């Protein structure tokens, strides 16, 4: 298979070759049309950078149909100030309107974040959405069952995560697991992937911001994430595909109330690298 072709509009600028992260696009001499590295087609990660780098739209990729590309509308970009405000206004929501969110709205949010970066552009992140009171109750019980096992074993994890206290609160009827959210969304990826946990975490982070921008709210569901990491049966019971693991979980729904202020946060420490400078103060 010929990985790509170029039309007569090619100027030989070489930008496509410079953009290919796998070095599959080669330009033998400046000004000449590019050629594909023979026999390495399977190494293409289908990122599309070679196509979008071409200023004359003369680069045609065999695996990426031209009509699958969407033009960038820079006028629709948020301003730096509005983006900063959105990021700062994001809050972890622990009080929800119990009404479920339409599935189409959830799918629209996931569609919007499908361009979240993944290691080697593998794009293997998937999602499990739990919705409906009965399904949420069943998922909650999965986590509580795992907590019970940890507490009964008096495990170091139970002590570190204060799981006995969570179990007592749940026994009193307090929903410390899902906070009465109408949904939980789990991002999963292949266990043997290049960077599965990072990929799923980035995807869920993007989803949380997209939810905020759309008027919804989310909160990272720590107890479920701990259960997914420590107890494989939880993954299987939630319907996560074999060979995958759930790495990130968000409570999701409409917020019960709208907050009107942004609480203060300190500026994190920032150091600019200086070659030869000592990294430990006092040495």
CSV table of C-alpha atoms in Angstrom, one decimal:
chain,number,residue,atom,x,y,z
A,1,UNK,CA,0.0,0.0,0.0
A,2,UNK,CA,1.2,3.5,-0.9
A,3,UNK,CA,1.0,5.4,2.4
A,4,UNK,CA,0.4,8.8,0.7
A,5,UNK,CA,0.4,10.7,-2.6
A,6,UNK,CA,1.1,14.3,-3.4
A,7,UNK,CA,-0.6,16.3,-6.1
A,8,UNK,CA,0.9,18.7,-8.6
A,9,UNK,CA,0.4,21.5,-6.1
A,10,UNK,CA,3.4,20.3,-4.0
A,11,UNK,CA,6.1,22.9,-3.7
A,12,UNK,CA,8.7,20.6,-2.1
A,13,UNK,CA,8.7,22.8,1.0
A,14,UNK,CA,9.5,19.8,3.3
A,15,UNK,CA,7.0,20.7,6.0
A,16,UNK,CA,5.3,17.3,5.8
A,17,UNK,CA,8.6,15.5,6.4
A,18,UNK,CA,9.4,17.7,9.3
A,19,UNK,CA,6.0,17.2,10.9
A,20,UNK,CA,6.0,13.3,10.8
A,21,UNK,CA,6.8,12.1,14.3
A,22,UNK,CA,7.7,8.6,13.0
A,23,UNK,CA,10.0,9.9,10.2
A,24,UNK,CA,8.0,8.0,7.6
A,25,UNK,CA,7.8,11.0,5.2
A,26,UNK,CA,11.2,11.5,3.6
A,27,UNK,CA,12.5,14.3,1.3
A,28,UNK,CA,15.7,13.3,-0.5
A,29,UNK,CA,16.6,16.8,-1.5
A,30,UNK,CA,15.1,20.2,-0.8
A,31,UNK,CA,12.5,21.3,-3.2
A,32,UNK,CA,11.6,17.7,-4.3
A,33,UNK,CA,8.3,16.0,-3.5
A,34,UNK,CA,8.3,13.8,-0.4
A,35,UNK,CA,8.4,10.0,-0.5
A,36,UNK,CA,7.2,7.4,1.9
A,37,UNK,CA,9.8,5.3,3.8
A,38,UNK,CA,9.3,1.9,2.1
A,39,UNK,CA,8.1,-1.0,4.1
A,40,UNK,CA,7.2,1.0,7.2
A,41,UNK,CA,3.6,1.7,6.6
A,42,UNK,CA,2.5,-0.1,9.7
A,43,UNK,CA,4.5,2.3,11.8
A,44,UNK,CA,2.2,5.2,10.8
A,45,UNK,CA,0.3,6.4,13.9
A,46,UNK,CA,-2.3,8.2,11.8
A,47,UNK,CA,-1.8,11.5,13.6
A,48,UNK,CA,-2.5,13.5,10.4
A,49,UNK,CA,0.3,16.0,11.1
A,50,UNK,CA,1.8,15.4,7.6
A,51,UNK,CA,-1.5,16.3,6.0
A,52,UNK,CA,-2.2,19.5,8.0
A,53,UNK,CA,1.4,20.7,7.6
A,54,UNK,CA,1.0,21.0,3.9
A,55,UNK,CA,0.3,24.7,3.0
A,56,UNK,CA,-1.1,23.8,-0.4
A,57,UNK,CA,-3.2,20.9,0.7
A,58,UNK,CA,-1.3,18.7,-1.7
A,59,UNK,CA,-0.6,15.8,0.7
A,60,UNK,CA,-3.1,13.0,0.5
A,61,UNK,CA,-2.9,10.3,3.1
A,62,UNK,CA,-4.2,6.8,2.2
A,63,UNK,CA,-5.5,6.1,5.7
A,64,UNK,CA,-7.0,9.5,6.4
A,65,UNK,CA,-9.7,10.6,3.9
A,66,UNK,CA,-9.5,14.3,3.1
A,67,UNK,CA,-13.2,14.8,4.1
A,68,UNK,CA,-12.4,13.6,7.6
A,69,UNK,CA,-10.4,16.7,8.4
A,70,UNK,CA,-12.2,19.6,10.0
A,71,UNK,CA,-11.0,23.2,9.5
A,72,UNK,CA,-9.7,25.1,12.5
A,73,UNK,CA,-11.9,28.1,13.3
A,74,UNK,CA,-9.6,30.3,15.3
A,75,UNK,CA,-12.3,33.0,15.8
A,76,UNK,CA,-14.1,30.4,18.0
A,77,UNK,CA,-11.1,30.0,20.4
A,78,UNK,CA,-11.7,31.3,23.9
A,79,UNK,CA,-9.6,34.2,24.9
A,80,UNK,CA,-6.8,33.6,27.3
A,81,UNK,CA,-8.8,35.5,30.0
A,82,UNK,CA,-12.0,33.4,29.5
A,83,UNK,CA,-10.1,30.1,29.4
A,84,UNK,CA,-8.3,31.1,32.6
A,85,UNK,CA,-11.6,32.0,34.2
A,86,UNK,CA,-13.1,28.6,33.2
A,87,UNK,CA,-10.2,26.7,34.6
A,88,UNK,CA,-10.2,28.6,37.9
A,89,UNK,CA,-14.0,28.3,38.2
A,90,UNK,CA,-13.9,24.5,37.9
A,91,UNK,CA,-15.0,22.9,41.2
A,92,UNK,CA,-15.3,19.4,42.5
A,93,UNK,CA,-19.1,19.0,42.9
A,94,UNK,CA,-20.4,16.9,45.8
A,95,UNK,CA,-24.0,17.9,45.7
A,96,UNK,CA,-26.1,16.9,42.6
A,97,UNK,CA,-29.5,17.3,41.1
A,98,UNK,CA,-30.7,13.7,41.1
A,99,UNK,CA,-32.2,14.0,37.6
A,100,UNK,CA,-30.3,12.0,35.0
A,101,UNK,CA,-28.5,13.7,32.2
A,102,UNK,CA,-29.7,12.7,28.7
A,103,UNK,CA,-27.4,10.1,27.1
A,104,UNK,CA,-27.0,12.2,24.0
A,105,UNK,CA,-25.6,15.0,26.1
A,106,UNK,CA,-23.1,12.6,27.7
A,107,UNK,CA,-22.1,11.3,24.3
A,108,UNK,CA,-21.7,14.8,23.0
A,109,UNK,CA,-19.2,15.6,25.8
A,110,UNK,CA,-17.2,12.5,25.2
A,111,UNK,CA,-17.2,13.2,21.4
A,112,UNK,CA,-15.8,16.7,22.2
A,113,UNK,CA,-12.8,15.3,24.1
A,114,UNK,CA,-11.9,12.5,21.7
A,115,UNK,CA,-8.9,14.5,20.6
A,116,UNK,CA,-7.3,14.3,24.1
A,117,UNK,CA,-3.7,13.3,23.7
A,118,UNK,CA,-2.6,9.7,24.2
A,119,UNK,CA,0.9,8.1,24.2
A,120,UNK,CA,2.0,7.3,20.6
A,121,UNK,CA,-1.4,8.5,19.5
A,122,UNK,CA,-2.8,5.1,20.3
A,123,UNK,CA,-6.3,6.4,21.1
A,124,UNK,CA,-7.3,3.4,23.1
A,125,UNK,CA,-9.2,5.1,25.9
A,126,UNK,CA,-12.8,3.9,26.2
A,127,UNK,CA,-15.6,4.9,28.6
A,128,UNK,CA,-18.2,3.1,30.8
A,129,UNK,CA,-21.1,5.3,31.8
A,130,UNK,CA,-23.3,4.2,34.8
A,131,UNK,CA,-26.7,5.8,34.8
A,132,UNK,CA,-30.0,5.1,36.5
A,133,UNK,CA,-30.6,4.7,40.3
A,134,UNK,CA,-30.5,0.9,40.1
A,135,UNK,CA,-27.2,0.7,38.2
A,136,UNK,CA,-25.7,3.4,40.4
A,137,UNK,CA,-26.8,1.3,43.5
A,138,UNK,CA,-25.2,-1.8,42.0
A,139,UNK,CA,-21.9,0.0,41.2
A,140,UNK,CA,-21.9,1.6,44.7
A,141,UNK,CA,-22.2,-1.8,46.2
A,142,UNK,CA,-19.3,-3.1,44.2
A,143,UNK,CA,-17.1,-0.4,45.9
A,144,UNK,CA,-18.6,-1.1,49.3
A,145,UNK,CA,-17.9,-4.8,49.0
A,146,UNK,CA,-14.3,-4.1,48.1
A,147,UNK,CA,-14.0,-1.7,51.1
A,148,UNK,CA,-15.4,-4.5,53.3
A,149,UNK,CA,-12.8,-6.9,52.1
A,150,UNK,CA,-10.0,-4.4,52.8
A,151,UNK,CA,-11.3,-3.6,56.3
A,152,UNK,CA,-11.8,-7.2,57.2
A,153,UNK,CA,-8.2,-8.0,56.1
A,154,UNK,CA,-7.0,-5.0,58.2
A,155,UNK,CA,-4.9,-4.1,55.1
A,156,UNK,CA,-2.4,-1.3,55.0
A,157,UNK,CA,-4.5,0.2,52.2
A,158,UNK,CA,-7.6,0.2,54.5
A,159,UNK,CA,-5.6,2.2,57.1
A,160,UNK,CA,-4.1,4.6,54.6
A,161,UNK,CA,-7.4,5.4,52.9
A,162,UNK,CA,-9.4,5.4,56.2
A,163,UNK,CA,-11.8,2.8,54.7
A,164,UNK,CA,-13.3,1.7,58.0
A,165,UNK,CA,-14.6,5.2,58.5
A,166,UNK,CA,-16.1,5.2,54.9
A,167,UNK,CA,-17.8,1.8,55.7
A,168,UNK,CA,-19.3,3.2,58.9
A,169,UNK,CA,-20.6,6.3,57.1
A,170,UNK,CA,-22.1,4.1,54.4
A,171,UNK,CA,-23.8,2.0,57.1
A,172,UNK,CA,-25.4,5.1,58.5
A,173,UNK,CA,-26.9,5.8,55.1
A,174,UNK,CA,-24.4,8.5,54.0
A,175,UNK,CA,-23.4,8.2,50.4
A,176,UNK,CA,-19.6,8.9,50.7
A,177,UNK,CA,-19.0,6.8,47.5
A,178,UNK,CA,-21.0,8.5,44.8
A,179,UNK,CA,-22.4,11.6,46.7
A,180,UNK,CA,-25.8,10.9,45.2
A,181,UNK,CA,-24.6,11.8,41.7
A,182,UNK,CA,-26.9,10.4,38.9
A,183,UNK,CA,-23.9,9.1,36.9
A,184,UNK,CA,-20.4,7.9,37.2
A,185,UNK,CA,-18.1,7.8,34.1
A,186,UNK,CA,-15.1,5.6,34.0
A,187,UNK,CA,-12.2,6.0,31.5
A,188,UNK,CA,-10.4,2.8,30.8
A,189,UNK,CA,-7.5,1.7,28.6
A,190,UNK,CA,-5.5,-1.4,27.8
A,191,UNK,CA,-3.4,-2.6,30.8
A,192,UNK,CA,-0.4,-3.3,28.4
A,193,UNK,CA,-0.7,0.0,26.6
A,194,UNK,CA,2.1,2.5,26.4
A,195,UNK,CA,0.7,4.9,29.0
A,196,UNK,CA,-2.8,3.8,29.8
A,197,UNK,CA,-3.2,5.4,33.2
A,198,UNK,CA,-1.9,8.8,31.9
A,199,UNK,CA,-4.1,8.5,28.8
A,200,UNK,CA,-7.2,7.8,30.8
A,201,UNK,CA,-6.5,10.5,33.3
A,202,UNK,CA,-5.9,13.2,30.6
A,203,UNK,CA,-9.2,12.1,28.9
A,204,UNK,CA,-11.1,12.4,32.1
A,205,UNK,CA,-9.5,15.7,32.9
A,206,UNK,CA,-10.6,17.1,29.5
A,207,UNK,CA,-14.1,15.6,30.1
A,208,UNK,CA,-14.4,17.4,33.5
A,209,UNK,CA,-13.5,20.8,31.9
A,210,UNK,CA,-16.0,20.1,29.0
A,211,UNK,CA,-18.7,19.3,31.6
A,212,UNK,CA,-18.0,22.6,33.4
A,213,UNK,CA,-18.2,24.6,30.1
A,214,UNK,CA,-21.6,22.9,29.3
A,215,UNK,CA,-23.2,23.7,32.6
A,216,UNK,CA,-22.7,20.2,34.2
A,217,UNK,CA,-20.5,19.3,37.1
A,218,UNK,CA,-18.1,16.5,38.0
A,219,UNK,CA,-15.9,15.2,40.8
A,220,UNK,CA,-13.1,12.6,40.8
A,221,UNK,CA,-14.4,9.4,42.4
A,222,UNK,CA,-11.5,8.3,44.5
A,223,UNK,CA,-13.1,5.3,46.2
A,224,UNK,CA,-14.1,3.8,42.8
A,225,UNK,CA,-10.6,4.5,41.4
A,226,UNK,CA,-9.0,2.8,44.3
A,227,UNK,CA,-11.3,-0.2,43.9
A,228,UNK,CA,-10.6,-0.5,40.2
A,229,UNK,CA,-6.9,-0.5,40.8
A,230,UNK,CA,-6.9,-2.9,43.7
A,231,UNK,CA,-9.7,-5.4,42.9
A,232,UNK,CA,-10.0,-6.6,39.2
A,233,UNK,CA,-13.5,-8.0,39.7
A,234,UNK,CA,-14.8,-4.5,40.0
A,235,UNK,CA,-13.6,-3.8,36.5
A,236,UNK,CA,-15.3,-6.9,35.1
A,237,UNK,CA,-18.5,-6.2,36.9
A,238,UNK,CA,-18.7,-2.7,35.5
A,239,UNK,CA,-18.3,-4.1,32.0
A,240,UNK,CA,-14.8,-2.8,31.3
A,241,UNK,CA,-13.4,-4.9,28.4
A,242,UNK,CA,-11.0,-7.8,29.1
A,243,UNK,CA,-7.4,-6.6,29.1
A,244,UNK,CA,-8.5,-3.1,30.0
A,245,UNK,CA,-8.6,-1.4,33.4
A,246,UNK,CA,-10.5,1.6,34.7
A,247,UNK,CA,-8.0,4.3,35.6
A,248,UNK,CA,-10.1,7.4,36.0
A,249,UNK,CA,-13.7,7.9,37.3
A,250,UNK,CA,-15.8,11.0,37.5
A,251,UNK,CA,-19.1,11.6,39.3
A,252,UNK,CA,-21.2,13.5,36.9
A,253,UNK,CA,-24.5,15.4,36.7
A,254,UNK,CA,-26.1,18.7,37.2
A,255,UNK,CA,-25.0,20.6,40.2
A,256,UNK,CA,-27.6,21.0,42.9
A,257,UNK,CA,-26.5,24.7,43.4
A,258,UNK,CA,-24.5,27.2,41.5
A,259,UNK,CA,-21.6,28.7,43.3
A,260,UNK,CA,-20.7,32.3,42.7
A,261,UNK,CA,-17.1,32.7,43.8
A,262,UNK,CA,-13.7,31.2,43.2
A,263,UNK,CA,-11.8,30.2,46.4
A,264,UNK,CA,-8.2,31.3,46.6
A,265,UNK,CA,-5.3,29.0,45.6
A,266,UNK,CA,-1.6,29.6,46.1
A,267,UNK,CA,0.7,29.9,43.1
A,268,UNK,CA,2.7,26.7,42.9
A,269,UNK,CA,6.5,26.8,43.1
A,270,UNK,CA,8.1,27.4,39.7
A,271,UNK,CA,11.8,27.0,38.9
A,272,UNK,CA,13.4,27.8,35.5
A,273,UNK,CA,16.1,25.4,34.6
A,274,UNK,CA,19.6,26.7,34.7
A,275,UNK,CA,22.4,24.3,33.5
A,276,UNK,CA,24.9,23.6,36.2
A,277,UNK,CA,22.7,25.0,39.0
A,278,UNK,CA,22.3,22.9,42.1
A,279,UNK,CA,18.8,21.4,42.5
A,280,UNK,CA,19.0,21.1,46.3
A,281,UNK,CA,18.9,24.2,48.4
A,282,UNK,CA,21.6,24.5,50.9
A,283,UNK,CA,24.2,22.6,49.0
